[in-house]
Tab-separated table of C-alpha atoms in Angstrom:
chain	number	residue	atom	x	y	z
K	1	UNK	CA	54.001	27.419	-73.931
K	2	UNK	CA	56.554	30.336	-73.066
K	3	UNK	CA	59.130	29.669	-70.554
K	4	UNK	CA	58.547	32.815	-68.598
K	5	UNK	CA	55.114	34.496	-68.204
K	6	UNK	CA	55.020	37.870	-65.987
K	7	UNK	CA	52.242	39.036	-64.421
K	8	UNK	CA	51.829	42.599	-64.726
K	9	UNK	CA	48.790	44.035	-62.313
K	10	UNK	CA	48.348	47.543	-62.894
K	11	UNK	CA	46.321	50.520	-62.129
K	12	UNK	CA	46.444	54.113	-62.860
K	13	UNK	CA	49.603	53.962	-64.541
K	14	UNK	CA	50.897	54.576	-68.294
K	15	UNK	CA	53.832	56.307	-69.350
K	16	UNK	CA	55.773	54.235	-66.790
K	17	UNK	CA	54.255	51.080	-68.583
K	18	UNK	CA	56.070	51.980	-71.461
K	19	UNK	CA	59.582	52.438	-69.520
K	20	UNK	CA	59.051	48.626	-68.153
K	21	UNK	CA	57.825	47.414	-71.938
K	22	UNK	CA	60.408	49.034	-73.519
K	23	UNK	CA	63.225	46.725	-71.078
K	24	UNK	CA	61.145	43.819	-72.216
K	25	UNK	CA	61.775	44.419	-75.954
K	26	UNK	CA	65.685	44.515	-75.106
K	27	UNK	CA	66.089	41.376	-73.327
K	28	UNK	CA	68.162	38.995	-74.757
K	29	UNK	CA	65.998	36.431	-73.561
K	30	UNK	CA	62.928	36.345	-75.642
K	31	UNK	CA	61.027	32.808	-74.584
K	32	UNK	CA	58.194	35.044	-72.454
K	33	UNK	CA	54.642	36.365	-72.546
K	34	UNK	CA	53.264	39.140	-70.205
K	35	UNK	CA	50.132	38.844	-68.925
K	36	UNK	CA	48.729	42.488	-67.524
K	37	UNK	CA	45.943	42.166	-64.831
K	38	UNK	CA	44.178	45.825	-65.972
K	39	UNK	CA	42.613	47.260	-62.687
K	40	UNK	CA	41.136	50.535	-64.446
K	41	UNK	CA	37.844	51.364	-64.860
K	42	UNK	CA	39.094	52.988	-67.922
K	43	UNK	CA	40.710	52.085	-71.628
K	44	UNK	CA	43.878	54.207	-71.024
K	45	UNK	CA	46.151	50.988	-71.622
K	46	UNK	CA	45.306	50.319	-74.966
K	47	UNK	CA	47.475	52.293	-76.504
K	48	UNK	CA	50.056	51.330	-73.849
K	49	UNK	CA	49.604	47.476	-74.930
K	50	UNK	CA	49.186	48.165	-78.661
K	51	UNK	CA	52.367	50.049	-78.658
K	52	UNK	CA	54.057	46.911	-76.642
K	53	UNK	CA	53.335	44.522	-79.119
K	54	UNK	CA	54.344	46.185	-81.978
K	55	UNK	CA	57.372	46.211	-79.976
K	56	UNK	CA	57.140	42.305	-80.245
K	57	UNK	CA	55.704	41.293	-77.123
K	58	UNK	CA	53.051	38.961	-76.512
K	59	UNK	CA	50.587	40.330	-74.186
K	60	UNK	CA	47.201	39.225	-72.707
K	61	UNK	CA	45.113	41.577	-71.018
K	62	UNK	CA	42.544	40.298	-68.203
K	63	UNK	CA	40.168	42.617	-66.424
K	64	UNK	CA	40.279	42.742	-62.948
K	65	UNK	CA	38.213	45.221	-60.201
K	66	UNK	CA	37.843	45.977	-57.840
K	67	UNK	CA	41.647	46.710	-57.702
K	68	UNK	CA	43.855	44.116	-55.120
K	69	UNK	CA	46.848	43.563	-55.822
K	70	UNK	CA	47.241	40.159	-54.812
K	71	UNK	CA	44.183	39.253	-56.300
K	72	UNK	CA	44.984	40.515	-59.550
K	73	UNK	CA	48.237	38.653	-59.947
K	74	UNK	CA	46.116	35.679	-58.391
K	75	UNK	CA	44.003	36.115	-61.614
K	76	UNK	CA	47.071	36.276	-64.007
K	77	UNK	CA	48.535	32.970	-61.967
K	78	UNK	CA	46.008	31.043	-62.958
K	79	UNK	CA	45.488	31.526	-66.951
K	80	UNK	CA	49.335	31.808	-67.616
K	81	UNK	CA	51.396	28.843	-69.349
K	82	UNK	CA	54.593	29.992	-68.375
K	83	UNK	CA	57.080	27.318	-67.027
K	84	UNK	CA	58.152	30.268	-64.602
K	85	UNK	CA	56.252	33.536	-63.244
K	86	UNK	CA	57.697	36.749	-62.694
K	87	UNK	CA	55.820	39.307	-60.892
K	88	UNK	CA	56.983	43.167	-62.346
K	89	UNK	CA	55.174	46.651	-60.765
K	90	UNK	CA	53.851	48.713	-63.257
K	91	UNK	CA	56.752	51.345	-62.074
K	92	UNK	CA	59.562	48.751	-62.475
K	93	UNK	CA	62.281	47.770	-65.385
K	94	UNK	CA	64.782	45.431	-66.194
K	95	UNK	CA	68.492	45.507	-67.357
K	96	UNK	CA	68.688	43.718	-70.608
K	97	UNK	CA	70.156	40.229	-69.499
K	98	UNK	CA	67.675	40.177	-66.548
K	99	UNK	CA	65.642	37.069	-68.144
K	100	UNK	CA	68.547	35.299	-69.162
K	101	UNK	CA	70.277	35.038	-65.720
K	102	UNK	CA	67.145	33.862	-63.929
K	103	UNK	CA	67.300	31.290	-66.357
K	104	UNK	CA	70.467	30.578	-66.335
K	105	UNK	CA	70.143	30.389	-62.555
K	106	UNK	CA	67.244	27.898	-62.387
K	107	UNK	CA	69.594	25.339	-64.565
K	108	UNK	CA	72.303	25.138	-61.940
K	109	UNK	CA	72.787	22.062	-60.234
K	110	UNK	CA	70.810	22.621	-57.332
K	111	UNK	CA	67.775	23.239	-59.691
K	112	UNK	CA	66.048	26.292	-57.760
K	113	UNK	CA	62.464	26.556	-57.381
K	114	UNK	CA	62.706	30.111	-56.801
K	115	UNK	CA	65.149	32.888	-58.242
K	116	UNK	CA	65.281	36.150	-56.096
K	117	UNK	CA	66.913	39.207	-58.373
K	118	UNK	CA	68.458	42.017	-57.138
K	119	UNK	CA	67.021	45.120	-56.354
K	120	UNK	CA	69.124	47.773	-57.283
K	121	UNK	CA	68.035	51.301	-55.836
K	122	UNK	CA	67.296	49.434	-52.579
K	123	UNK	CA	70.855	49.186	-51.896
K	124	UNK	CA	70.797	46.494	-48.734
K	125	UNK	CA	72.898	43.961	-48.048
K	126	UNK	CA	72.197	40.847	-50.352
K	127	UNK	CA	71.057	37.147	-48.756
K	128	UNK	CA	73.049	34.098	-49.284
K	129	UNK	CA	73.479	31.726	-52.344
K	130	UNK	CA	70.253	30.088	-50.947
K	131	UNK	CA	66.986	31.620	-48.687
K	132	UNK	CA	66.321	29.530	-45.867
K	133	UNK	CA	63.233	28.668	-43.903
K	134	UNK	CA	65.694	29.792	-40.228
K	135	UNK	CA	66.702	33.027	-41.811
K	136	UNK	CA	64.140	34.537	-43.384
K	137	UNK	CA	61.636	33.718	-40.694
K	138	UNK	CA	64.019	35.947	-38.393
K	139	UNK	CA	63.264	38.577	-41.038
K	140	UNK	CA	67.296	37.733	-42.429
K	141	UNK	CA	67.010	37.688	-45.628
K	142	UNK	CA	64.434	40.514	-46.397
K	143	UNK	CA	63.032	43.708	-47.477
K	144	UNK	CA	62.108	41.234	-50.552
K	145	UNK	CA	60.083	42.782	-53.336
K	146	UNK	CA	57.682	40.530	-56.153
K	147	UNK	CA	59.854	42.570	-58.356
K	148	UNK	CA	62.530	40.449	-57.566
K	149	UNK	CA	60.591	36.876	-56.971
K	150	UNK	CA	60.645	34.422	-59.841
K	151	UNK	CA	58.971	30.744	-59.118
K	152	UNK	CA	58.277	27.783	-61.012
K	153	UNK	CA	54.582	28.093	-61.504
K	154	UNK	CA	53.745	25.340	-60.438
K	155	UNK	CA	55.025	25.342	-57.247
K	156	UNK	CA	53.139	28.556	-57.140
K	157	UNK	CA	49.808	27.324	-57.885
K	158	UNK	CA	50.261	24.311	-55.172
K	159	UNK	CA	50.712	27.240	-52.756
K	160	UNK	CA	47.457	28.651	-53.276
K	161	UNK	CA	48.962	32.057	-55.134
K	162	UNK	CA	49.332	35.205	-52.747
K	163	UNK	CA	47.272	35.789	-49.909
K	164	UNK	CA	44.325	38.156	-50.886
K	165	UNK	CA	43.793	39.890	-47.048
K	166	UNK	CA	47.423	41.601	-47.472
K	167	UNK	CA	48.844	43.910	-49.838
K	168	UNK	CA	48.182	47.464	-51.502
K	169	UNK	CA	44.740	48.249	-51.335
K	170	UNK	CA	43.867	46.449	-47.952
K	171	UNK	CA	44.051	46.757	-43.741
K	172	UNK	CA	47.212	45.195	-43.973
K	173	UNK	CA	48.965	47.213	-46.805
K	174	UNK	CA	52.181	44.959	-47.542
K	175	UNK	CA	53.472	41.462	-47.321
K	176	UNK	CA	51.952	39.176	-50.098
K	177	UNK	CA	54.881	38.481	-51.783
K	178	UNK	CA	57.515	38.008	-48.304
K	179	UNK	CA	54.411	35.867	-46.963
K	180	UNK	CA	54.391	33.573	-50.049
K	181	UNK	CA	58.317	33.007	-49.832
K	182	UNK	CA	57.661	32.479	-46.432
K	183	UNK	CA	55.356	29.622	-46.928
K	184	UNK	CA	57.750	28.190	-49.675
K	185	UNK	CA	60.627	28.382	-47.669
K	186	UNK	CA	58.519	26.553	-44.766
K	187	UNK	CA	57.571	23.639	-46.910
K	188	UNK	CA	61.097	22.916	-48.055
K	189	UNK	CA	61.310	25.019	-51.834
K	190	UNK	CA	64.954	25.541	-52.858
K	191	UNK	CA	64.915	29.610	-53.871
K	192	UNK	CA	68.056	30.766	-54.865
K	193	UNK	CA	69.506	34.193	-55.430
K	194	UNK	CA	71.334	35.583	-57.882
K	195	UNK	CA	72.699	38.906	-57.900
K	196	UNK	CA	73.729	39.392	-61.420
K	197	UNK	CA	70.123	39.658	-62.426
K	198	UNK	CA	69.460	43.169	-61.974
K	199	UNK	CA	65.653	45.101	-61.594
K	200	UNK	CA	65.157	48.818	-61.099
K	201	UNK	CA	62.473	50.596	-59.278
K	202	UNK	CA	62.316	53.546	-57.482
K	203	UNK	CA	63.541	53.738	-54.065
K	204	UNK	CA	63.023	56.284	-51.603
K	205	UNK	CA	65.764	57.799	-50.557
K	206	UNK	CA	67.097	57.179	-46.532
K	207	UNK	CA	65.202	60.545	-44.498
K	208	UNK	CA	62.874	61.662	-47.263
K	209	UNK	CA	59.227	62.475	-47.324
K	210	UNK	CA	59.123	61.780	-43.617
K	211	UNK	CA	55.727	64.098	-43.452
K	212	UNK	CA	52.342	62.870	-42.838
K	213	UNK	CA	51.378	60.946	-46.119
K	214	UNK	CA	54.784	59.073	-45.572
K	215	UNK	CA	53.704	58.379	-42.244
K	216	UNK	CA	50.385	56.613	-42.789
K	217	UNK	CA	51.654	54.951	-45.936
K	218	UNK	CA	54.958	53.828	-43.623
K	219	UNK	CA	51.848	52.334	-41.198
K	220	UNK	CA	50.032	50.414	-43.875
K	221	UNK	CA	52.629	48.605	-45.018
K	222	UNK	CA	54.199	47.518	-41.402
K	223	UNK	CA	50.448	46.277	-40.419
K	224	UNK	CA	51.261	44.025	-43.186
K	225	UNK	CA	54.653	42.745	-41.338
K	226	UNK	CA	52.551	42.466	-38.328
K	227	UNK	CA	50.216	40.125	-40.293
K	228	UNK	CA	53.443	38.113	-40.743
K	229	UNK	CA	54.548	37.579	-36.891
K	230	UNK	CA	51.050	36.068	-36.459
K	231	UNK	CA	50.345	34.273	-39.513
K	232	UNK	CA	53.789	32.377	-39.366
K	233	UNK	CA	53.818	32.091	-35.475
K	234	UNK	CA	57.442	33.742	-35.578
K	235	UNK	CA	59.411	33.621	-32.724
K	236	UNK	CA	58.672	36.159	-30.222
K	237	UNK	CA	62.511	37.713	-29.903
K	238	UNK	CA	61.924	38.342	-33.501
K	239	UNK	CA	58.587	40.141	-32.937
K	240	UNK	CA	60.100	42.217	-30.052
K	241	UNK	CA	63.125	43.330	-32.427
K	242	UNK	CA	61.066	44.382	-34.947
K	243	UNK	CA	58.892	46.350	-32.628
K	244	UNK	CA	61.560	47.739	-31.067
K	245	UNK	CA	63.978	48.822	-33.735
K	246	UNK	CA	62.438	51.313	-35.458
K	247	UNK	CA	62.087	53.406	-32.368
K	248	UNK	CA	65.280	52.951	-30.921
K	249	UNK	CA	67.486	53.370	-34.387
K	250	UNK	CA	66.765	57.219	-34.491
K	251	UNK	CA	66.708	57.478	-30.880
K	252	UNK	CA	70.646	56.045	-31.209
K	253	UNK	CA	71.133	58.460	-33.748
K	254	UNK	CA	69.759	61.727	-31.375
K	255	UNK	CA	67.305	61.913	-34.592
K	256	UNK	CA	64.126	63.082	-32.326
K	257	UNK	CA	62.360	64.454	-34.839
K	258	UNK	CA	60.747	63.243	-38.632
K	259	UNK	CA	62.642	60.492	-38.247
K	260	UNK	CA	61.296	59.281	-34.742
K	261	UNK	CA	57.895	59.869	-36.002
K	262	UNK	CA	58.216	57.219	-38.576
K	263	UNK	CA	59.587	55.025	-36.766
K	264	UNK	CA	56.637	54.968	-34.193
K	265	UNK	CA	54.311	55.266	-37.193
K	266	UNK	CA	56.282	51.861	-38.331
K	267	UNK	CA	55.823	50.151	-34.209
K	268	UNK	CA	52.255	51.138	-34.482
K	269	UNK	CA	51.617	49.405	-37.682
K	270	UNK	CA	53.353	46.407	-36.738
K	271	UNK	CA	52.100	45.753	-33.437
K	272	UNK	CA	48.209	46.217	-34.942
K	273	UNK	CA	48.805	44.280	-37.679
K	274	UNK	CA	49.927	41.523	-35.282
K	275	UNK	CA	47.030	41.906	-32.492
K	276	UNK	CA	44.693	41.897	-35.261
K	277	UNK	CA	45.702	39.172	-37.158
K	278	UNK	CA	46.038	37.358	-34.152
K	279	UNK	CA	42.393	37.729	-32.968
K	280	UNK	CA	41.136	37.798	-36.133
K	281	UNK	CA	42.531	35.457	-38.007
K	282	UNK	CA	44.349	33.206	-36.090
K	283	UNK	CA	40.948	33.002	-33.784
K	284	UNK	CA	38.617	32.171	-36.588
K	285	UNK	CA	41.110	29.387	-37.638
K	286	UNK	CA	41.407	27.695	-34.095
K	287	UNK	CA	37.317	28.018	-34.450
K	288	UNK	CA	37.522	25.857	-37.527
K	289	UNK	CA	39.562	23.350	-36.826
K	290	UNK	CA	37.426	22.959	-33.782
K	291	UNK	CA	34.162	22.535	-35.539
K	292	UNK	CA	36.177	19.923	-38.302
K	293	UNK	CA	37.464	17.974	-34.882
K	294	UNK	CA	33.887	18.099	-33.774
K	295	UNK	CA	32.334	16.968	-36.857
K	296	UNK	CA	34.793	13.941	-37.838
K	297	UNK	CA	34.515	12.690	-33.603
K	298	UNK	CA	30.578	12.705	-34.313
């Protein structure tokens, strides 16, 4: 059994594979496996994972379609060994002591559950020593990435994995990953942060891309913070600011244009992603617990 196992769900993707498996082979940490969740319909990762081990990693490939993100690293969750899970994009890589300083982390005294890394291109100001339940269910603590999540895994697997309704690929395009913390946080896990251990993705860069593509894509992703006011009943001053804030932060600025568009693309998301999951979900779960009330009074 490795001490780290990272699930790798991927789809479409190949020369940036190699960028991520080539950081692996530098770590200086070595006690991990990688388990890649292949969402093609294709073979075009062979090579990819051939190349990797000869590079000295253990991999195990899993098929997995039709592509979901959470899903897939659902599927991963429950054949790896790891002690720990790590949860890289296919587009991601890691500076070469990355490994070691989550580990490092999870031996302090306050034996974390949970190691959050830090994102590098995303350039926002870091959370705390340690995430709590208070702040990050004001939205305090976040944007939070699975690139940066590391949790014991089995604390992960008494959590029931990530939520398959939410994420790339679905209604509500985002949130997985800052829902699972969320429900961590909520039952008391001890995630800590460290800010020495240091991921790289892509970031898009503050007033780019503000066109039409970025503005549906900006939409999918906020019905997915939506689905998070609902699902975790936040507090409805926290609901408001997040509605509001993205339409009056350009309007501040006198930016009326791109800018204001994307921000009401972002309102729009968020406040369908909340009405739906609200009489969606949230309805069909009152209806259960009703009919389980009903049966056990019978």
């Amino acid at each position: 059994m490795r001490e780290i196992s990272l699930i790798l769900a991927t789809v479409g993707r190949t020369v940036e594979l190699n960028r991520l498996f080539d950081s692996l082979a530098a770590q200086i940490f070595h006690d991990f496996d990688v388990v890649v969740v292949d969402q093609n319909h294709d073979n075009r990762l062979q090579p990819v994972l051939q190349r990797a081990q000869c590079l000295g990693i253990m991999v195990r490939r899993l098929r997995h379609r039709p592509p979901n993100l959470a899903l897939a690293r659902n599927a991963g969750i429950a054949v790896a060994t790891g002690r720990w899970l790590g949860f890289p994009d296919d587009d991601c890589w890691y500076e070469p002591d990355m490994l070691s300083r989550v580990m490092l982390r999870s031996r302090h005294a306050d034996r974390p559950q949970g190691v959050l890394c830090h994102w590098v291109e995303q350039n926002v100001p870091q959370p705390p020593g340690l995430l709590s339940w208070e702040r990050s269910s004001q939205f305090r603590d976040f944007p939070v990435s699975s690139i940066t999540l590391f949790f014991e895994r089995a604390l992960v697997q008494k959590a029931g994995g990530f939520d398959g309704r939410l994420g790339v690929g679905q209604w509500f395009g985002a949130g997985e990953e800052t829902d699972l913390l969320l429900r961590l946080l909520r039952h008391g896990a001890t995630i800590a942060h460290e800010p020495g251990a240091l991921v790289h993705h892509r970031a898009e860069a503050p007033g780019s891309a503000k066109n039409a593509a970025a503005r549906r894509s900006a939409l999918l992703r906020a019905r997915g913070t939506g689905a998070m006011y609902a699902k975790h009943r936040l507090p409805l001053w926290v609901i408001l600011r997040g509605l509001i804030s993205p339409v009056v932060k350009p309007l501040l600025k006198g930016r009326l244009g791109a800018e204001l568009m994307q921000g009401l693309a972002i309102t729009a998301g968020r406040l369908a992603g909340w009405l739906r999951w609200l009489l969606n979900h949230e309805r069909s779960r009152s209806v259960n617990s009703a009919r389980v009330t009903d049966s056990h009074s019978v």
